[in-house]
C-alpha atoms as a PDB file:
ATOM      1  CA  MET A   1      70.999  94.232 115.652  1.00  0.00           C
ATOM      2  CA  LYS A   2      74.543  93.697 117.496  1.00  0.00           C
ATOM      3  CA  ASP A   3      74.126  92.746 121.100  1.00  0.00           C
ATOM      4  CA  THR A   4      75.911  95.272 123.520  1.00  0.00           C
ATOM      5  CA  VAL A   5      76.017  93.163 126.644  1.00  0.00           C
ATOM      6  CA  VAL A   6      79.098  91.954 128.397  1.00  0.00           C
ATOM      7  CA  ASP A   7      78.616  88.533 129.767  1.00  0.00           C
ATOM      8  CA  MET A   8      79.427  88.240 133.524  1.00  0.00           C
ATOM      9  CA  VAL A   9      79.895  85.430 136.025  1.00  0.00           C
ATOM     10  CA  VAL A  10      80.622  86.349 139.357  1.00  0.00           C
ATOM     11  CA  VAL A  11      82.492  83.535 141.684  1.00  0.00           C
ATOM     12  CA  ASP A  12      82.299  84.608 145.286  1.00  0.00           C
ATOM     13  CA  SER A  13      85.226  82.882 147.434  1.00  0.00           C
ATOM     14  CA  GLU A  14      85.904  83.541 150.809  1.00  0.00           C
ATOM     15  CA  ARG A  15      89.119  85.539 150.086  1.00  0.00           C
ATOM     16  CA  HIS A  16      88.632  87.159 146.806  1.00  0.00           C
ATOM     17  CA  ILE A  17      85.726  87.459 144.185  1.00  0.00           C
ATOM     18  CA  THR A  18      86.282  86.293 140.488  1.00  0.00           C
ATOM     19  CA  VAL A  19      84.518  88.042 137.738  1.00  0.00           C
ATOM     20  CA  LEU A  20      84.786  86.170 134.233  1.00  0.00           C
ATOM     21  CA  LEU A  21      84.083  88.305 131.340  1.00  0.00           C
ATOM     22  CA  SER A  22      83.083  87.402 127.817  1.00  0.00           C
ATOM     23  CA  GLY A  23      82.116  89.057 124.671  1.00  0.00           C
ATOM     24  CA  GLU A  24      83.538  92.536 123.213  1.00  0.00           C
ATOM     25  CA  LEU A  25      84.693  95.513 125.730  1.00  0.00           C
ATOM     26  CA  ASP A  26      84.294  98.379 123.602  1.00  0.00           C
ATOM     27  CA  ARG A  27      82.189 101.486 122.818  1.00  0.00           C
ATOM     28  CA  ALA A  28      79.214 100.034 122.687  1.00  0.00           C
ATOM     29  CA  THR A  29      79.286  97.746 125.637  1.00  0.00           C
ATOM     30  CA  ALA A  30      82.065  99.312 128.222  1.00  0.00           C
ATOM     31  CA  PRO A  31      79.702 101.777 129.625  1.00  0.00           C
ATOM     32  CA  GLY A  32      77.616  98.939 131.054  1.00  0.00           C
ATOM     33  CA  ALA A  33      80.231  96.564 131.907  1.00  0.00           C
ATOM     34  CA  ARG A  34      81.870  99.467 133.909  1.00  0.00           C
ATOM     35  CA  ASP A  35      78.590 100.242 135.846  1.00  0.00           C
ATOM     36  CA  ARG A  36      77.841  96.825 136.709  1.00  0.00           C
ATOM     37  CA  LEU A  37      81.986  96.260 137.690  1.00  0.00           C
ATOM     38  CA  MET A  38      81.718  99.460 139.742  1.00  0.00           C
ATOM     39  CA  ASP A  39      78.554  98.382 141.695  1.00  0.00           C
ATOM     40  CA  LEU A  40      80.469  95.287 142.518  1.00  0.00           C
ATOM     41  CA  ALA A  41      83.597  97.104 143.557  1.00  0.00           C
ATOM     42  CA  SER A  42      81.892  99.429 145.530  1.00  0.00           C
ATOM     43  CA  THR A  43      80.418  96.590 148.073  1.00  0.00           C
ATOM     44  CA  ALA A  44      83.345  94.384 147.474  1.00  0.00           C
ATOM     45  CA  ASP A  45      85.458  93.676 150.848  1.00  0.00           C
ATOM     46  CA  ARG A  46      87.787  91.535 148.946  1.00  0.00           C
ATOM     47  CA  PRO A  47      90.235  91.910 146.070  1.00  0.00           C
ATOM     48  CA  LEU A  48      88.562  91.425 142.690  1.00  0.00           C
ATOM     49  CA  LEU A  49      90.429  89.184 140.184  1.00  0.00           C
ATOM     50  CA  LEU A  50      89.082  90.105 136.680  1.00  0.00           C
ATOM     51  CA  ASP A  51      89.405  86.992 134.071  1.00  0.00           C
ATOM     52  CA  LEU A  52      88.854  88.678 130.883  1.00  0.00           C
ATOM     53  CA  GLY A  53      89.929  85.660 128.638  1.00  0.00           C
ATOM     54  CA  GLY A  54      86.653  85.759 127.340  1.00  0.00           C
ATOM     55  CA  ILE A  55      86.868  89.370 125.889  1.00  0.00           C
ATOM     56  CA  SER A  56      87.232  88.569 121.827  1.00  0.00           C
ATOM     57  CA  PHE A  57      87.672  92.455 121.258  1.00  0.00           C
ATOM     58  CA  PHE A  58      89.366  95.366 123.307  1.00  0.00           C
ATOM     59  CA  ASP A  59      89.327  99.214 122.543  1.00  0.00           C
ATOM     60  CA  ALA A  60      90.180 102.600 124.629  1.00  0.00           C
ATOM     61  CA  GLU A  61      86.699 102.410 126.034  1.00  0.00           C
ATOM     62  CA  GLY A  62      87.494  99.196 127.649  1.00  0.00           C
ATOM     63  CA  MET A  63      90.687 100.145 129.062  1.00  0.00           C
ATOM     64  CA  ARG A  64      89.194 103.177 130.359  1.00  0.00           C
ATOM     65  CA  ALA A  65      86.184 101.073 132.431  1.00  0.00           C
ATOM     66  CA  ILE A  66      88.754  98.647 133.440  1.00  0.00           C
ATOM     67  CA  SER A  67      91.333 101.439 134.749  1.00  0.00           C
ATOM     68  CA  ALA A  68      88.142 103.061 136.706  1.00  0.00           C
ATOM     69  CA  VAL A  69      87.211 100.180 138.018  1.00  0.00           C
ATOM     70  CA  ALA A  70      90.792  99.426 139.227  1.00  0.00           C
ATOM     71  CA  ARG A  71      90.894 102.880 141.059  1.00  0.00           C
ATOM     72  CA  ALA A  72      87.499 101.955 142.568  1.00  0.00           C
ATOM     73  CA  CYS A  73      89.479  98.761 144.117  1.00  0.00           C
ATOM     74  CA  GLU A  74      92.276 100.543 145.230  1.00  0.00           C
ATOM     75  CA  ARG A  75      91.421  99.665 148.636  1.00  0.00           C
ATOM     76  CA  HIS A  76      91.363  95.698 148.459  1.00  0.00           C
ATOM     77  CA  GLY A  77      92.807  95.178 144.803  1.00  0.00           C
ATOM     78  CA  LEU A  78      92.149  94.268 141.530  1.00  0.00           C
ATOM     79  CA  ALA A  79      93.920  92.202 139.233  1.00  0.00           C
ATOM     80  CA  VAL A  80      93.578  91.204 135.671  1.00  0.00           C
ATOM     81  CA  VAL A  81      94.250  87.627 133.715  1.00  0.00           C
ATOM     82  CA  GLY A  82      93.703  86.563 130.375  1.00  0.00           C
ATOM     83  CA  LEU A  83      94.334  89.307 128.384  1.00  0.00           C
ATOM     84  CA  ARG A  84      95.169  88.909 124.724  1.00  0.00           C
ATOM     85  CA  PRO A  85      98.291  89.989 123.482  1.00  0.00           C
ATOM     86  CA  PHE A  86      97.216  92.997 121.793  1.00  0.00           C
ATOM     87  CA  ALA A  87      95.222  94.205 124.805  1.00  0.00           C
ATOM     88  CA  ALA A  88      98.210  93.694 126.959  1.00  0.00           C
ATOM     89  CA  LYS A  89     100.616  95.561 125.288  1.00  0.00           C
ATOM     90  CA  MET A  90      97.888  98.191 124.807  1.00  0.00           C
ATOM     91  CA  PHE A  91      98.022  98.280 128.796  1.00  0.00           C
ATOM     92  CA  ARG A  92     101.767  98.273 128.759  1.00  0.00           C
ATOM     93  CA  ILE A  93     102.065 101.240 126.188  1.00  0.00           C
ATOM     94  CA  LEU A  94      99.427 103.041 128.354  1.00  0.00           C
ATOM     95  CA  HIS A  95     101.618 101.986 131.625  1.00  0.00           C
ATOM     96  CA  LEU A  96      98.042 100.875 133.121  1.00  0.00           C
ATOM     97  CA  HIS A  97     100.117  97.674 133.918  1.00  0.00           C
ATOM     98  CA  GLU A  98     102.082 100.180 136.461  1.00  0.00           C
ATOM     99  CA  SER A  99      98.566 100.004 138.713  1.00  0.00           C
ATOM    100  CA  ILE A 100      96.857  96.898 137.619  1.00  0.00           C
ATOM    101  CA  PRO A 101      98.693  93.627 137.921  1.00  0.00           C
ATOM    102  CA  LEU A 102      98.553  91.747 134.508  1.00  0.00           C
ATOM    103  CA  CYS A 103      98.967  88.283 135.120  1.00  0.00           C
ATOM    104  CA  ALA A 104      99.114  85.107 132.887  1.00  0.00           C
ATOM    105  CA  THR A 105      96.987  82.824 135.539  1.00  0.00           C
ATOM    106  CA  GLN A 106      94.454  83.052 138.118  1.00  0.00           C
ATOM    107  CA  GLN A 107      96.865  81.712 140.368  1.00  0.00           C
ATOM    108  CA  GLU A 108      99.525  84.134 139.585  1.00  0.00           C
ATOM    109  CA  ALA A 109      96.640  86.775 140.015  1.00  0.00           C
ATOM    110  CA  LEU A 110      96.046  85.788 143.463  1.00  0.00           C
ATOM    111  CA  TRP A 111      99.393  85.767 144.680  1.00  0.00           C
ATOM    112  CA  CYS A 112      99.882  89.185 143.463  1.00  0.00           C
ATOM    113  CA  LEU A 113      96.726  89.903 145.536  1.00  0.00           C
ATOM    114  CA  LEU A 114      96.403  88.114 148.428  1.00  0.00           C
ATOM    115  CA  PRO A 115      98.276  87.769 151.831  1.00  0.00           C
ATOM    116  CA  ARG A 116     100.098  84.563 151.768  1.00  0.00           C
ATOM    117  CA  THR A 117     100.161  82.364 154.928  1.00  0.00           C
ATOM    118  CA  ASP A 118     102.971  80.773 156.339  1.00  0.00           C
ATOM    119  CA  THR A 119     102.011  77.212 155.114  1.00  0.00           C
ATOM    120  CA  GLU A 120     101.291  78.553 151.404  1.00  0.00           C
ATOM    121  CA  ILE A 121     104.974  79.902 151.371  1.00  0.00           C
ATOM    122  CA  ALA A 122     106.438  77.018 152.801  1.00  0.00           C
ATOM    123  CA  ASP A 123     105.098  75.108 150.069  1.00  0.00           C
ATOM    124  CA  TRP A 124     105.970  77.494 147.509  1.00  0.00           C
ATOM    125  CA  LEU A 125     109.602  77.406 148.924  1.00  0.00           C
ATOM    126  CA  ASN A 126     109.596  73.567 148.586  1.00  0.00           C
END
């Protein structure tokens, strides 16, 4: 029998929450992953960073799950990092990238999500 669970590791930081996912995010696994992410989003008081680098397969149900979680995170924000090229292309075709930042690195995702301090901006400019 095929495993129908997406592995999820939550790293709770002071200014954001990183969620590392691995496995296949498809019709069989997306509902459970969506429910767990929605539970997290409903109690989060900080932005969520979803690291999908460990997701080996993505289908329409997976995209619906991520889109639903993004809507639930509108107040604090959500960014996605680590999408495989095919999945990133599908996000763009469906215009999901207009509401969900698709980032190459966690640092880029944090730049999209978190307000910068004056020191961080000065360091970046120099």
